[in-house]
PDB file of C-alpha atoms in Angstrom:
ATOM      1  CA  UNK A   6     -38.189  46.881  63.054  1.00 67.00           C
ATOM      2  CA  UNK A   7     -36.168  44.935  65.624  1.00 75.00           C
ATOM      3  CA  UNK A   8     -33.935  42.155  64.294  1.00 67.00           C
ATOM      4  CA  UNK A   9     -35.930  39.527  66.245  1.00 74.00           C
ATOM      5  CA  UNK A  10     -39.075  40.455  64.305  1.00 75.00           C
ATOM      6  CA  UNK A  11     -37.221  40.239  61.003  1.00 75.00           C
ATOM      7  CA  UNK A  12     -35.811  36.850  61.968  1.00 74.00           C
ATOM      8  CA  UNK A  13     -39.300  35.613  62.881  1.00 74.00           C
ATOM      9  CA  UNK A  14     -40.651  36.813  59.517  1.00 76.00           C
ATOM     10  CA  UNK A  15     -37.866  35.023  57.654  1.00 78.00           C
ATOM     11  CA  UNK A  16     -38.416  31.786  59.588  1.00 79.00           C
ATOM     12  CA  UNK A  17     -42.173  31.976  58.958  1.00 81.00           C
ATOM     13  CA  UNK A  18     -41.836  32.821  55.226  1.00 80.00           C
ATOM     14  CA  UNK A  19     -42.061  29.204  54.038  1.00 82.00           C
ATOM     15  CA  UNK A  20     -45.229  28.528  56.040  1.00 81.00           C
ATOM     16  CA  UNK A  21     -46.802  31.720  54.660  1.00 83.00           C
ATOM     17  CA  UNK A  22     -45.856  30.734  51.108  1.00 83.00           C
ATOM     18  CA  UNK A  23     -47.410  27.289  51.586  1.00 84.00           C
ATOM     19  CA  UNK A  24     -50.598  28.856  52.945  1.00 87.00           C
ATOM     20  CA  UNK A  25     -50.720  31.285  50.015  1.00 84.00           C
ATOM     21  CA  UNK A  26     -50.371  28.358  47.582  1.00 85.00           C
ATOM     22  CA  UNK A  27     -53.244  26.503  49.282  1.00 88.00           C
ATOM     23  CA  UNK A  28     -55.409  29.622  49.260  1.00 91.00           C
ATOM     24  CA  UNK A  29     -54.620  30.200  45.586  1.00 91.00           C
ATOM     25  CA  UNK A  30     -55.575  26.627  44.638  1.00 91.00           C
ATOM     26  CA  UNK A  31     -58.764  26.783  46.702  1.00 93.00           C
ATOM     27  CA  UNK A  32     -59.751  29.984  44.890  1.00 94.00           C
ATOM     28  CA  UNK A  33     -58.920  28.393  41.521  1.00 94.00           C
ATOM     29  CA  UNK A  34     -61.103  25.382  42.394  1.00 94.00           C
ATOM     30  CA  UNK A  35     -63.988  27.745  43.178  1.00 95.00           C
ATOM     31  CA  UNK A  36     -63.505  29.419  39.781  1.00 95.00           C
ATOM     32  CA  UNK A  37     -63.624  25.973  38.098  1.00 95.00           C
ATOM     33  CA  UNK A  38     -66.892  25.133  39.842  1.00 95.00           C
ATOM     34  CA  UNK A  39     -68.545  28.477  39.139  1.00 96.00           C
ATOM     35  CA  UNK A  40     -67.576  28.152  35.459  1.00 95.00           C
ATOM     36  CA  UNK A  41     -69.087  24.653  35.381  1.00 95.00           C
ATOM     37  CA  UNK A  42     -72.296  25.860  37.025  1.00 95.00           C
ATOM     38  CA  UNK A  43     -72.695  28.825  34.673  1.00 95.00           C
ATOM     39  CA  UNK A  44     -72.035  26.647  31.620  1.00 94.00           C
ATOM     40  CA  UNK A  45     -74.423  23.965  32.859  1.00 93.00           C
ATOM     41  CA  UNK A  46     -77.198  26.505  33.451  1.00 94.00           C
ATOM     42  CA  UNK A  47     -76.713  27.969  29.980  1.00 94.00           C
ATOM     43  CA  UNK A  48     -76.701  24.606  28.210  1.00 92.00           C
ATOM     44  CA  UNK A  49     -79.744  23.466  30.218  1.00 90.00           C
ATOM     45  CA  UNK A  50     -81.575  26.660  29.284  1.00 91.00           C
ATOM     46  CA  UNK A  51     -80.935  26.522  25.539  1.00 91.00           C
ATOM     47  CA  UNK A  52     -81.022  22.761  24.875  1.00 89.00           C
ATOM     48  CA  UNK A  53     -84.236  21.472  23.347  1.00 90.00           C
ATOM     49  CA  UNK A  54     -84.880  17.962  24.720  1.00 85.00           C
ATOM     50  CA  UNK A  55     -86.945  17.163  21.591  1.00 89.00           C
ATOM     51  CA  UNK A  56     -84.054  17.956  19.218  1.00 92.00           C
ATOM     52  CA  UNK A  57     -83.361  14.871  17.064  1.00 93.00           C
ATOM     53  CA  UNK A  58     -79.598  15.319  17.474  1.00 92.00           C
ATOM     54  CA  UNK A  59     -79.948  15.273  21.271  1.00 90.00           C
ATOM     55  CA  UNK A  60     -82.217  12.226  21.106  1.00 91.00           C
ATOM     56  CA  UNK A  61     -79.688  10.441  18.859  1.00 91.00           C
ATOM     57  CA  UNK A  62     -76.842  11.130  21.275  1.00 90.00           C
ATOM     58  CA  UNK A  63     -78.910   9.922  24.229  1.00 90.00           C
ATOM     59  CA  UNK A  64     -79.765   6.747  22.316  1.00 92.00           C
ATOM     60  CA  UNK A  65     -76.065   6.180  21.552  1.00 91.00           C
ATOM     61  CA  UNK A  66     -75.172   6.645  25.204  1.00 91.00           C
ATOM     62  CA  UNK A  67     -77.893   4.201  26.229  1.00 92.00           C
ATOM     63  CA  UNK A  68     -76.758   1.699  23.584  1.00 92.00           C
ATOM     64  CA  UNK A  69     -73.177   1.804  24.886  1.00 91.00           C
ATOM     65  CA  UNK A  70     -74.316   1.689  28.533  1.00 92.00           C
ATOM     66  CA  UNK A  71     -72.861   5.103  29.329  1.00 92.00           C
ATOM     67  CA  UNK A  72     -74.378   6.747  32.380  1.00 92.00           C
ATOM     68  CA  UNK A  73     -73.468  10.177  33.732  1.00 91.00           C
ATOM     69  CA  UNK A  74     -70.695  10.283  36.332  1.00 92.00           C
ATOM     70  CA  UNK A  75     -71.810  10.097  39.943  1.00 92.00           C
ATOM     71  CA  UNK A  76     -70.047  13.421  40.650  1.00 93.00           C
ATOM     72  CA  UNK A  77     -69.464  16.284  38.203  1.00 93.00           C
ATOM     73  CA  UNK A  78     -66.111  16.430  36.427  1.00 94.00           C
ATOM     74  CA  UNK A  79     -64.789  19.989  36.505  1.00 95.00           C
ATOM     75  CA  UNK A  80     -62.624  21.345  33.710  1.00 95.00           C
ATOM     76  CA  UNK A  81     -59.595  23.275  34.981  1.00 95.00           C
ATOM     77  CA  UNK A  82     -60.340  26.776  33.651  1.00 94.00           C
ATOM     78  CA  UNK A  83     -58.744  28.943  36.359  1.00 94.00           C
ATOM     79  CA  UNK A  84     -55.296  30.478  35.866  1.00 92.00           C
ATOM     80  CA  UNK A  85     -52.661  28.258  37.473  1.00 92.00           C
ATOM     81  CA  UNK A  86     -48.993  27.516  37.002  1.00 91.00           C
ATOM     82  CA  UNK A  87     -48.474  25.767  33.618  1.00 93.00           C
ATOM     83  CA  UNK A  88     -47.206  22.514  35.143  1.00 94.00           C
ATOM     84  CA  UNK A  89     -50.198  22.315  37.498  1.00 93.00           C
ATOM     85  CA  UNK A  90     -52.593  23.111  34.644  1.00 94.00           C
ATOM     86  CA  UNK A  91     -51.057  20.383  32.464  1.00 96.00           C
ATOM     87  CA  UNK A  92     -51.464  17.794  35.229  1.00 96.00           C
ATOM     88  CA  UNK A  93     -55.069  18.836  35.910  1.00 96.00           C
ATOM     89  CA  UNK A  94     -55.935  18.709  32.191  1.00 96.00           C
ATOM     90  CA  UNK A  95     -54.553  15.158  32.013  1.00 97.00           C
ATOM     91  CA  UNK A  96     -56.622  14.140  35.049  1.00 96.00           C
ATOM     92  CA  UNK A  97     -59.696  15.807  33.543  1.00 96.00           C
ATOM     93  CA  UNK A  98     -59.308  13.968  30.228  1.00 96.00           C
ATOM     94  CA  UNK A  99     -58.734  10.646  31.996  1.00 96.00           C
ATOM     95  CA  UNK A 100     -61.824  11.190  34.163  1.00 96.00           C
ATOM     96  CA  UNK A 101     -63.953  11.979  31.097  1.00 94.00           C
ATOM     97  CA  UNK A 102     -62.781   9.060  28.995  1.00 94.00           C
ATOM     98  CA  UNK A 103     -65.190   6.417  30.425  1.00 92.00           C
ATOM     99  CA  UNK A 104     -68.159   8.693  29.706  1.00 92.00           C
ATOM    100  CA  UNK A 105     -67.408   9.378  26.036  1.00 90.00           C
ATOM    101  CA  UNK A 106     -69.191   7.657  23.188  1.00 87.00           C
ATOM    102  CA  UNK A 107     -66.693   5.381  21.417  1.00 85.00           C
ATOM    103  CA  UNK A 108     -65.727   6.262  17.859  1.00 81.00           C
ATOM    104  CA  UNK A 109     -67.489   4.109  15.256  1.00 75.00           C
ATOM    105  CA  UNK A 110     -65.274   1.314  13.982  1.00 73.00           C
ATOM    106  CA  UNK A 111     -64.289   1.642  10.345  1.00 67.00           C
ATOM    107  CA  UNK A 112     -64.265  -1.267   7.990  1.00 64.00           C
ATOM    108  CA  UNK A 113     -61.063  -2.285   6.220  1.00 64.00           C
ATOM    109  CA  UNK A 114     -62.579  -1.046   2.954  1.00 65.00           C
ATOM    110  CA  UNK A 115     -63.117   2.438   4.427  1.00 67.00           C
ATOM    111  CA  UNK A 116     -59.531   2.515   5.691  1.00 65.00           C
ATOM    112  CA  UNK A 117     -58.214   1.380   2.287  1.00 68.00           C
ATOM    113  CA  UNK A 118     -60.265   4.042   0.468  1.00 70.00           C
ATOM    114  CA  UNK A 119     -59.055   6.726   2.850  1.00 71.00           C
ATOM    115  CA  UNK A 120     -55.411   5.748   2.426  1.00 72.00           C
ATOM    116  CA  UNK A 121     -55.830   5.762  -1.378  1.00 72.00           C
ATOM    117  CA  UNK A 122     -57.447   9.210  -1.251  1.00 72.00           C
ATOM    118  CA  UNK A 123     -54.624  10.569   0.909  1.00 71.00           C
ATOM    119  CA  UNK A 124     -51.977   9.041  -1.371  1.00 71.00           C
ATOM    120  CA  UNK A 125     -53.595  10.681  -4.411  1.00 64.00           C
ATOM    121  CA  UNK A 126     -53.257  14.183  -2.932  1.00 56.00           C
TER     122      UNK A 126
END
């Protein structure tokens, strides 16, 4: 291979690496969406809308004014670099937070009883 071709390959290496990174992330995003779709289809197929537990959760969501997000929130399930995965998991959790049912507030008596039970162990 002539030295001019090798020099051109070396100069173009960074651009090729950047393109490979974009392609890799685009593929990972497709994996995330396919996983979401498959999981959604499964849950939709096996969930009984008349189940009392489902009805109770829907009532809780309605009581707290929680509506589904306008766009789906995809969990990062594809294999990525650990630092990228950690950032995407944080974003995912932050995006889900407004759509979660708040934990029931405990009375001071419940908290006192729990602390006594833990101290007695």
